[in-house]
Amino acid sequence: MHQTEHFKVTYNTQRKFRWFSALGLAALALSTGLAMAQTPAGAPATAPATAPNNELPGKGIKVQALQSSVAEETFQTMLVDRALQKLGYETQPIKEVDYPAAHIAIANGDATFLAVHWDPLHQDYYDNAGGDAKLLRTGQYAGPAAQGYLIDKATAEKYKITNIDQLRDPNLAKLFDHDGDGKADLTGCTPGWGCEAMVEHHMDAYKLRDTVQHVQGSYAALIADTIGRYQRGEPILYYTWTPYWVSGVLVPGKDVVWLQVPFSANPRNANTKLNDGSDYGFSVNTTRIVVNRAWAEKNPAAAKLFEVMRLPIADINAQNERMRTGENGQEDIARHTEGWIKYHQQVFDGWIAQARAAAKP
């Protein structure tokens, strides 16, 4: 498989709704499923009073999870919390904090973990918070995660646009001008997410300042406006990433196409070129769990759990799509989480078993 295939978000309809609709809805009929869906995210799971200590290595220990303001991260974070609860940890309600502050809070011991650390995108946040001395970045929770720039397929084919470098041409850039200033409007990244720094770096590296405007603000609002323009038949230019629901609405290869870049322009001199020679300007990322190092050393069961958990990108996309269509409340996400666990019970139990084994003296 070429790495570029990771940039093509493919949906297997049967699998996409299998565990959410068949099992997830079936779980609603179960009293345990209903109880978990209605229990606050921080409530610990109940364990038998006779359970041996190694069965509940986290008994009496509070855990504080952090996530960014991206609501779609709640599913990933809540799944980690549910696994910690099975180990006896007392998880607190998830708190929303910007990525830079989240890394610092965890390094200082004010919080326990962040389930959505993008490696290498968030490397600076990790280093600035103390790096390996204060933090432990472990596992390969989700990935590979792709990022890049896309335009609508109709405009790409009509004007033969394949590379963002072509938008240095004022005539081509004007095709994507929506505010009348003569520049292409690039739906960009929310400040503080990390991606905005890379986009800004690209603006200079590819000499796009004179013809392209990096539009920043609330990504949710900006991308909704972008989708609306596409639906009206207007040209669109935007940044996005996977896993995220956007590529389920604007499907790469069908509705939109990825733009290549003229050369790798990474501040860390990382090569962003793929095996087949394609270059989308961003390194392929892996989502890892970042935890306070001192805490992890005292809690080997949790550290092992963070190391072994894996969540398929397709499953994150499917859950995010359910949120986009209205199932976006905390109880909805809790129900999705329970549905995923029940459908993947053997995998989930395997994580717990490995974590418990790590706690044994």
CSV table of C-alpha atoms in Angstrom, one decimal:
chain,number,residue,atom,x,y,z
A,1,MET,CA,0.0,0.0,0.0
A,2,HIS,CA,1.4,3.4,-0.9
A,3,GLN,CA,1.4,6.0,1.9
A,4,THR,CA,-0.8,8.2,-0.3
A,5,GLU,CA,-3.6,5.8,0.2
A,6,HIS,CA,-3.8,7.1,3.8
A,7,PHE,CA,-4.9,10.4,2.4
A,8,LYS,CA,-7.9,8.9,0.7
A,9,VAL,CA,-10.5,8.6,3.3
A,10,THR,CA,-12.4,5.5,2.4
A,11,TYR,CA,-15.7,4.5,4.1
A,12,ASN,CA,-16.8,0.9,4.3
A,13,THR,CA,-20.5,1.5,4.8
A,14,GLN,CA,-21.2,-1.9,6.2
A,15,ARG,CA,-18.5,-1.6,8.9
A,16,LYS,CA,-19.1,2.1,9.5
A,17,PHE,CA,-22.6,1.6,10.9
A,18,ARG,CA,-22.2,-2.0,12.0
A,19,TRP,CA,-21.0,-1.4,15.5
A,20,PHE,CA,-22.8,2.0,16.0
A,21,SER,CA,-26.2,0.9,14.7
A,22,ALA,CA,-26.4,-2.8,15.3
A,23,LEU,CA,-24.5,-3.1,18.6
A,24,GLY,CA,-24.6,0.5,19.7
A,25,LEU,CA,-28.4,0.6,19.4
A,26,ALA,CA,-28.7,-2.8,21.0
A,27,ALA,CA,-26.7,-1.5,23.9
A,28,LEU,CA,-29.4,1.0,24.5
A,29,ALA,CA,-31.7,-1.8,25.5
A,30,LEU,CA,-29.3,-3.0,28.1
A,31,SER,CA,-29.5,-1.5,31.6
A,32,THR,CA,-25.7,-1.4,31.8
A,33,GLY,CA,-25.5,0.5,28.5
A,34,LEU,CA,-28.1,3.0,29.6
A,35,ALA,CA,-26.4,3.4,33.0
A,36,MET,CA,-23.0,4.2,31.4
A,37,ALA,CA,-24.6,6.5,28.9
A,38,GLN,CA,-26.2,8.5,31.6
A,39,THR,CA,-23.3,8.5,34.1
A,40,PRO,CA,-21.0,11.5,34.0
A,41,ALA,CA,-17.7,10.9,32.2
A,42,GLY,CA,-15.8,11.1,35.5
A,43,ALA,CA,-17.8,8.4,37.4
A,44,PRO,CA,-15.6,5.3,38.2
A,45,ALA,CA,-16.8,1.9,37.2
A,46,THR,CA,-18.0,-0.4,40.0
A,47,ALA,CA,-15.8,-3.4,40.7
A,48,PRO,CA,-16.5,-6.4,42.9
A,49,ALA,CA,-15.5,-5.8,46.5
A,50,THR,CA,-13.5,-9.1,46.5
A,51,ALA,CA,-11.4,-8.2,43.5
A,52,PRO,CA,-7.7,-8.7,44.2
A,53,ASN,CA,-5.4,-5.7,44.3
A,54,ASN,CA,-3.8,-6.4,41.0
A,55,GLU,CA,-7.3,-6.4,39.4
A,56,LEU,CA,-7.8,-2.8,40.5
A,57,PRO,CA,-4.3,-1.3,40.5
A,58,GLY,CA,-5.8,2.2,40.2
A,59,LYS,CA,-8.1,2.0,43.2
A,60,GLY,CA,-8.4,5.3,45.0
A,61,ILE,CA,-6.3,7.2,42.4
A,62,LYS,CA,-7.8,10.1,40.6
A,63,VAL,CA,-7.1,10.7,36.9
A,64,GLN,CA,-7.6,14.0,35.0
A,65,ALA,CA,-7.9,13.8,31.2
A,66,LEU,CA,-7.4,16.9,29.0
A,67,GLN,CA,-8.5,17.5,25.5
A,68,SER,CA,-8.6,20.4,23.1
A,69,SER,CA,-11.8,22.3,22.1
A,70,VAL,CA,-12.2,19.9,19.2
A,71,ALA,CA,-15.4,18.1,20.3
A,72,GLU,CA,-14.5,15.1,18.1
A,73,GLU,CA,-11.6,14.2,20.4
A,74,THR,CA,-14.1,13.4,23.2
A,75,PHE,CA,-14.6,9.8,21.8
A,76,GLN,CA,-10.9,9.0,21.9
A,77,THR,CA,-10.5,10.5,25.3
A,78,MET,CA,-13.6,8.9,26.8
A,79,LEU,CA,-12.4,5.5,25.6
A,80,VAL,CA,-9.2,5.9,27.5
A,81,ASP,CA,-11.1,6.9,30.6
A,82,ARG,CA,-13.4,3.9,30.3
A,83,ALA,CA,-10.4,1.6,30.2
A,84,LEU,CA,-8.8,3.3,33.2
A,85,GLN,CA,-12.1,2.9,35.1
A,86,LYS,CA,-11.8,-0.9,34.5
A,87,LEU,CA,-8.5,-0.7,36.3
A,88,GLY,CA,-10.1,1.1,39.3
A,89,TYR,CA,-8.9,4.6,38.5
A,90,GLU,CA,-11.3,7.4,39.5
A,91,THR,CA,-11.6,9.5,36.3
A,92,GLN,CA,-12.6,13.1,36.6
A,93,PRO,CA,-14.7,15.0,34.0
A,94,ILE,CA,-12.7,15.7,31.0
A,95,LYS,CA,-11.4,19.3,30.8
A,96,GLU,CA,-10.9,21.3,27.6
A,97,VAL,CA,-7.6,23.1,27.3
A,98,ASP,CA,-5.6,24.4,24.3
A,99,TYR,CA,-2.8,22.0,23.3
A,100,PRO,CA,0.2,24.1,24.5
A,101,ALA,CA,-1.5,24.6,27.9
A,102,ALA,CA,-2.4,21.0,28.1
A,103,HIS,CA,1.2,19.8,27.7
A,104,ILE,CA,2.3,22.3,30.4
A,105,ALA,CA,-0.5,21.2,32.8
A,106,ILE,CA,0.4,17.6,32.4
A,107,ALA,CA,4.1,18.3,32.9
A,108,ASN,CA,3.4,20.2,36.1
A,109,GLY,CA,1.2,17.4,37.5
A,110,ASP,CA,-2.0,19.5,37.3
A,111,ALA,CA,-3.5,16.9,34.9
A,112,THR,CA,-2.7,13.3,34.1
A,113,PHE,CA,-2.9,12.7,30.3
A,114,LEU,CA,-3.8,14.0,26.8
A,115,ALA,CA,-5.1,11.3,24.5
A,116,VAL,CA,-4.7,13.3,21.3
A,117,HIS,CA,-1.0,14.3,21.0
A,118,TRP,CA,0.0,14.6,17.3
A,119,ASP,CA,3.5,13.3,16.7
A,120,PRO,CA,5.4,15.1,15.2
A,121,LEU,CA,3.0,18.1,14.8
A,122,HIS,CA,2.9,18.9,18.6
A,123,GLN,CA,6.7,18.3,19.1
A,124,ASP,CA,7.3,22.0,20.1
A,125,TYR,CA,4.5,21.8,22.7
A,126,TYR,CA,6.1,18.6,24.1
A,127,ASP,CA,9.6,20.1,24.2
A,128,ASN,CA,8.5,23.4,25.7
A,129,ALA,CA,6.7,21.7,28.5
A,130,GLY,CA,9.8,19.8,29.6
A,131,GLY,CA,10.1,17.0,27.1
A,132,ASP,CA,11.1,13.5,28.2
A,133,ALA,CA,12.1,14.8,31.6
A,134,LYS,CA,8.6,15.6,32.6
A,135,LEU,CA,6.4,13.8,30.0
A,136,LEU,CA,6.0,10.3,28.6
A,137,ARG,CA,4.8,10.0,25.1
A,138,THR,CA,3.8,6.4,24.5
A,139,GLY,CA,2.0,4.0,22.2
A,140,GLN,CA,0.4,4.5,18.8
A,141,TYR,CA,-3.2,5.2,19.8
A,142,ALA,CA,-4.4,6.2,16.3
A,143,GLY,CA,-2.8,6.8,12.9
A,144,PRO,CA,-1.5,7.4,10.4
A,145,ALA,CA,-3.1,10.8,10.5
A,146,ALA,CA,-3.0,12.9,7.3
A,147,GLN,CA,-3.0,16.7,6.7
A,148,GLY,CA,-3.0,18.9,3.7
A,149,TYR,CA,-4.7,21.3,1.3
A,150,LEU,CA,-7.6,20.5,-0.9
A,151,ILE,CA,-9.6,22.1,-3.7
A,152,ASP,CA,-12.8,21.1,-5.4
A,153,LYS,CA,-12.3,18.5,-8.1
A,154,ALA,CA,-14.2,20.5,-10.7
A,155,THR,CA,-11.9,23.5,-10.5
A,156,ALA,CA,-8.9,21.2,-10.3
A,157,GLU,CA,-9.7,19.5,-13.5
A,158,LYS,CA,-10.9,22.6,-15.4
A,159,TYR,CA,-7.7,24.5,-14.7
A,160,LYS,CA,-5.4,21.6,-14.3
A,161,ILE,CA,-4.4,22.6,-10.7
A,162,THR,CA,-2.4,19.9,-8.9
A,163,ASN,CA,0.1,21.9,-6.8
A,164,ILE,CA,-0.4,24.7,-4.3
A,165,ASP,CA,2.5,26.5,-6.0
A,166,GLN,CA,0.2,27.2,-8.9
A,167,LEU,CA,-1.8,29.6,-6.7
A,168,ARG,CA,1.1,32.1,-7.0
A,169,ASP,CA,-0.6,32.9,-10.3
A,170,PRO,CA,-3.0,35.8,-9.5
A,171,ASN,CA,-5.5,34.6,-12.1
A,172,LEU,CA,-5.8,31.1,-10.6
A,173,ALA,CA,-5.8,32.5,-7.0
A,174,LYS,CA,-8.8,34.7,-7.8
A,175,LEU,CA,-10.9,31.6,-8.5
A,176,PHE,CA,-10.9,31.0,-4.8
A,177,ASP,CA,-11.5,34.6,-3.8
A,178,HIS,CA,-14.7,35.0,-1.7
A,179,ASP,CA,-14.3,38.4,-0.1
A,180,GLY,CA,-13.3,40.4,-3.1
A,181,ASP,CA,-9.7,41.3,-2.1
A,182,GLY,CA,-8.3,39.4,-5.1
A,183,LYS,CA,-6.6,36.7,-3.1
A,184,ALA,CA,-7.5,33.1,-2.7
A,185,ASP,CA,-9.3,32.4,0.6
A,186,LEU,CA,-7.7,29.4,2.3
A,187,THR,CA,-9.9,27.9,5.0
A,188,GLY,CA,-7.1,27.4,7.6
A,189,CYS,CA,-6.4,26.2,11.1
A,190,THR,CA,-7.6,27.5,14.4
A,191,PRO,CA,-4.8,29.3,16.3
A,192,GLY,CA,-3.2,27.2,19.0
A,193,TRP,CA,-3.8,23.9,17.3
A,194,GLY,CA,-0.3,23.6,15.9
A,195,CYS,CA,-1.3,23.2,12.3
A,196,GLU,CA,-1.7,27.0,11.9
A,197,ALA,CA,2.0,27.5,12.5
A,198,MET,CA,2.8,25.0,9.7
A,199,VAL,CA,0.3,26.7,7.3
A,200,GLU,CA,1.9,30.1,8.1
A,201,HIS,CA,5.3,28.6,7.5
A,202,HIS,CA,4.1,27.3,4.1
A,203,MET,CA,2.7,30.7,3.2
A,204,ASP,CA,6.2,32.1,3.3
A,205,ALA,CA,8.1,29.1,2.1
A,206,TYR,CA,6.0,28.8,-1.1
A,207,LYS,CA,5.7,32.6,-1.5
A,208,LEU,CA,1.9,32.6,-1.4
A,209,ARG,CA,1.5,35.8,0.7
A,210,ASP,CA,0.7,38.0,-2.3
A,211,THR,CA,-2.0,35.8,-3.7
A,212,VAL,CA,-3.4,33.6,-0.8
A,213,GLN,CA,-5.1,34.7,2.4
A,214,HIS,CA,-4.9,32.3,5.4
A,215,VAL,CA,-8.4,32.6,6.9
A,216,GLN,CA,-8.3,31.7,10.6
A,217,GLY,CA,-10.9,31.5,13.3
A,218,SER,CA,-13.3,28.8,14.5
A,219,TYR,CA,-12.5,25.9,12.2
A,220,ALA,CA,-16.0,24.4,12.7
A,221,ALA,CA,-17.6,27.6,11.5
A,222,LEU,CA,-15.1,28.2,8.6
A,223,ILE,CA,-15.4,24.6,7.3
A,224,ALA,CA,-19.2,24.8,7.5
A,225,ASP,CA,-19.1,27.9,5.3
A,226,THR,CA,-16.6,26.1,2.9
A,227,ILE,CA,-19.0,23.2,2.5
A,228,GLY,CA,-21.8,25.6,1.9
A,229,ARG,CA,-19.9,27.2,-0.9
A,230,TYR,CA,-19.1,23.8,-2.4
A,231,GLN,CA,-22.8,22.9,-2.4
A,232,ARG,CA,-23.5,26.1,-4.2
A,233,GLY,CA,-21.0,25.1,-6.9
A,234,GLU,CA,-18.3,27.6,-5.9
A,235,PRO,CA,-14.6,26.8,-6.0
A,236,ILE,CA,-13.1,26.0,-2.5
A,237,LEU,CA,-9.6,25.8,-1.0
A,238,TYR,CA,-9.1,24.5,2.5
A,239,TYR,CA,-6.9,22.8,5.0
A,240,THR,CA,-8.0,19.6,6.8
A,241,TRP,CA,-6.8,16.5,8.5
A,242,THR,CA,-7.8,12.9,9.1
A,243,PRO,CA,-9.4,11.4,11.0
A,244,TYR,CA,-12.2,14.0,10.8
A,245,TRP,CA,-15.7,14.0,9.4
A,246,VAL,CA,-14.9,16.6,6.7
A,247,SER,CA,-13.4,14.0,4.4
A,248,GLY,CA,-16.6,12.0,4.7
A,249,VAL,CA,-18.6,15.0,3.3
A,250,LEU,CA,-16.0,16.3,0.9
A,251,VAL,CA,-14.6,13.0,-0.3
A,252,PRO,CA,-11.1,13.1,-1.7
A,253,GLY,CA,-11.0,11.8,-5.2
A,254,LYS,CA,-14.7,12.2,-5.6
A,255,ASP,CA,-15.6,15.8,-4.6
A,256,VAL,CA,-12.2,17.3,-3.9
A,257,VAL,CA,-8.5,16.6,-4.6
A,258,TRP,CA,-5.4,16.9,-2.4
A,259,LEU,CA,-2.9,19.5,-3.6
A,260,GLN,CA,0.8,18.7,-3.6
A,261,VAL,CA,3.5,21.1,-2.6
A,262,PRO,CA,6.6,22.0,-4.7
A,263,PHE,CA,9.0,20.8,-2.0
A,264,SER,CA,9.2,19.7,1.6
A,265,ALA,CA,9.2,22.9,3.8
A,266,ASN,CA,9.2,21.6,7.4
A,267,PRO,CA,10.7,23.8,10.1
A,268,ARG,CA,12.4,20.7,11.5
A,269,ASN,CA,13.8,19.8,8.1
A,270,ALA,CA,11.7,16.7,8.1
A,271,ASN,CA,11.1,15.1,4.7
A,272,THR,CA,7.3,15.2,3.9
A,273,LYS,CA,7.7,13.3,0.6
A,274,LEU,CA,5.9,10.0,0.4
A,275,ASN,CA,7.2,6.7,-0.9
A,276,ASP,CA,5.6,7.3,-4.4
A,277,GLY,CA,7.1,10.8,-4.7
A,278,SER,CA,4.0,12.7,-3.7
A,279,ASP,CA,4.3,15.5,-1.2
A,280,TYR,CA,1.4,17.1,0.6
A,281,GLY,CA,3.5,19.3,2.8
A,282,PHE,CA,2.9,17.7,6.1
A,283,SER,CA,4.5,14.7,7.8
A,284,VAL,CA,2.1,11.8,8.4
A,285,ASN,CA,1.3,11.9,12.1
A,286,THR,CA,0.6,9.3,14.8
A,287,THR,CA,-1.7,10.2,17.6
A,288,ARG,CA,-0.1,9.2,20.9
A,289,ILE,CA,-1.1,9.5,24.6
A,290,VAL,CA,1.0,12.0,26.6
A,291,VAL,CA,1.1,11.4,30.4
A,292,ASN,CA,3.0,13.0,33.3
A,293,ARG,CA,6.2,10.9,33.5
A,294,ALA,CA,6.4,10.8,37.3
A,295,TRP,CA,2.7,9.6,37.5
A,296,ALA,CA,3.3,7.0,34.8
A,297,GLU,CA,6.3,5.6,36.7
A,298,LYS,CA,4.1,5.1,39.8
A,299,ASN,CA,1.3,3.6,37.8
A,300,PRO,CA,2.7,0.9,35.5
A,301,ALA,CA,-0.8,-0.5,34.8
A,302,ALA,CA,-1.9,2.8,33.3
A,303,ALA,CA,1.4,3.3,31.5
A,304,LYS,CA,1.0,-0.1,29.9
A,305,LEU,CA,-2.6,0.6,28.9
A,306,PHE,CA,-1.5,3.8,27.1
A,307,GLU,CA,1.1,1.8,25.3
A,308,VAL,CA,-1.2,-1.0,24.0
A,309,MET,CA,-4.4,0.9,23.1
A,310,ARG,CA,-5.2,1.1,19.4
A,311,LEU,CA,-8.1,2.8,17.8
A,312,PRO,CA,-8.6,2.5,14.0
A,313,ILE,CA,-8.9,5.7,12.0
A,314,ALA,CA,-12.0,4.3,10.3
A,315,ASP,CA,-13.8,4.0,13.6
A,316,ILE,CA,-12.9,7.5,14.6
A,317,ASN,CA,-14.2,8.8,11.3
A,318,ALA,CA,-17.4,6.8,11.7
A,319,GLN,CA,-18.0,8.2,15.2
A,320,ASN,CA,-17.2,11.7,14.1
A,321,GLU,CA,-19.8,11.4,11.3
A,322,ARG,CA,-22.4,10.5,13.9
A,323,MET,CA,-21.6,13.6,15.8
A,324,ARG,CA,-21.9,15.7,12.6
A,325,THR,CA,-25.4,14.4,12.0
A,326,GLY,CA,-26.6,15.4,15.4
A,327,GLU,CA,-25.4,12.8,17.9
A,328,ASN,CA,-23.0,15.2,19.6
A,329,GLY,CA,-24.0,15.4,23.2
A,330,GLN,CA,-22.0,13.9,26.0
A,331,GLU,CA,-24.6,11.1,26.5
A,332,ASP,CA,-24.4,10.3,22.7
A,333,ILE,CA,-20.6,10.1,22.8
A,334,ALA,CA,-20.8,7.9,25.9
A,335,ARG,CA,-23.2,5.6,24.1
A,336,HIS,CA,-20.9,5.5,21.1
A,337,THR,CA,-18.0,4.6,23.4
A,338,GLU,CA,-19.9,1.8,25.1
A,339,GLY,CA,-21.0,0.5,21.7
A,340,TRP,CA,-17.4,0.4,20.5
A,341,ILE,CA,-16.3,-1.4,23.6
A,342,LYS,CA,-19.1,-4.1,23.4
A,343,TYR,CA,-18.4,-4.7,19.7
A,344,HIS,CA,-14.6,-4.9,20.3
A,345,GLN,CA,-14.9,-6.6,23.8
A,346,GLN,CA,-12.2,-9.1,23.2
A,347,VAL,CA,-9.7,-6.4,22.1
A,348,PHE,CA,-10.7,-4.1,25.0
A,349,ASP,CA,-10.4,-6.9,27.5
A,350,GLY,CA,-7.0,-7.7,26.1
A,351,TRP,CA,-5.8,-4.1,26.9
A,352,ILE,CA,-7.1,-4.5,30.5
A,353,ALA,CA,-5.4,-7.8,30.9
A,354,GLN,CA,-2.0,-6.5,29.7
A,355,ALA,CA,-2.4,-3.5,32.0
A,356,ARG,CA,-3.2,-5.6,35.0
A,357,ALA,CA,-0.2,-7.9,34.3
A,358,ALA,CA,2.1,-4.8,34.3
A,359,ALA,CA,0.9,-4.0,37.8
A,360,LYS,CA,1.9,-7.3,39.3
A,361,PRO,CA,4.9,-7.2,41.7
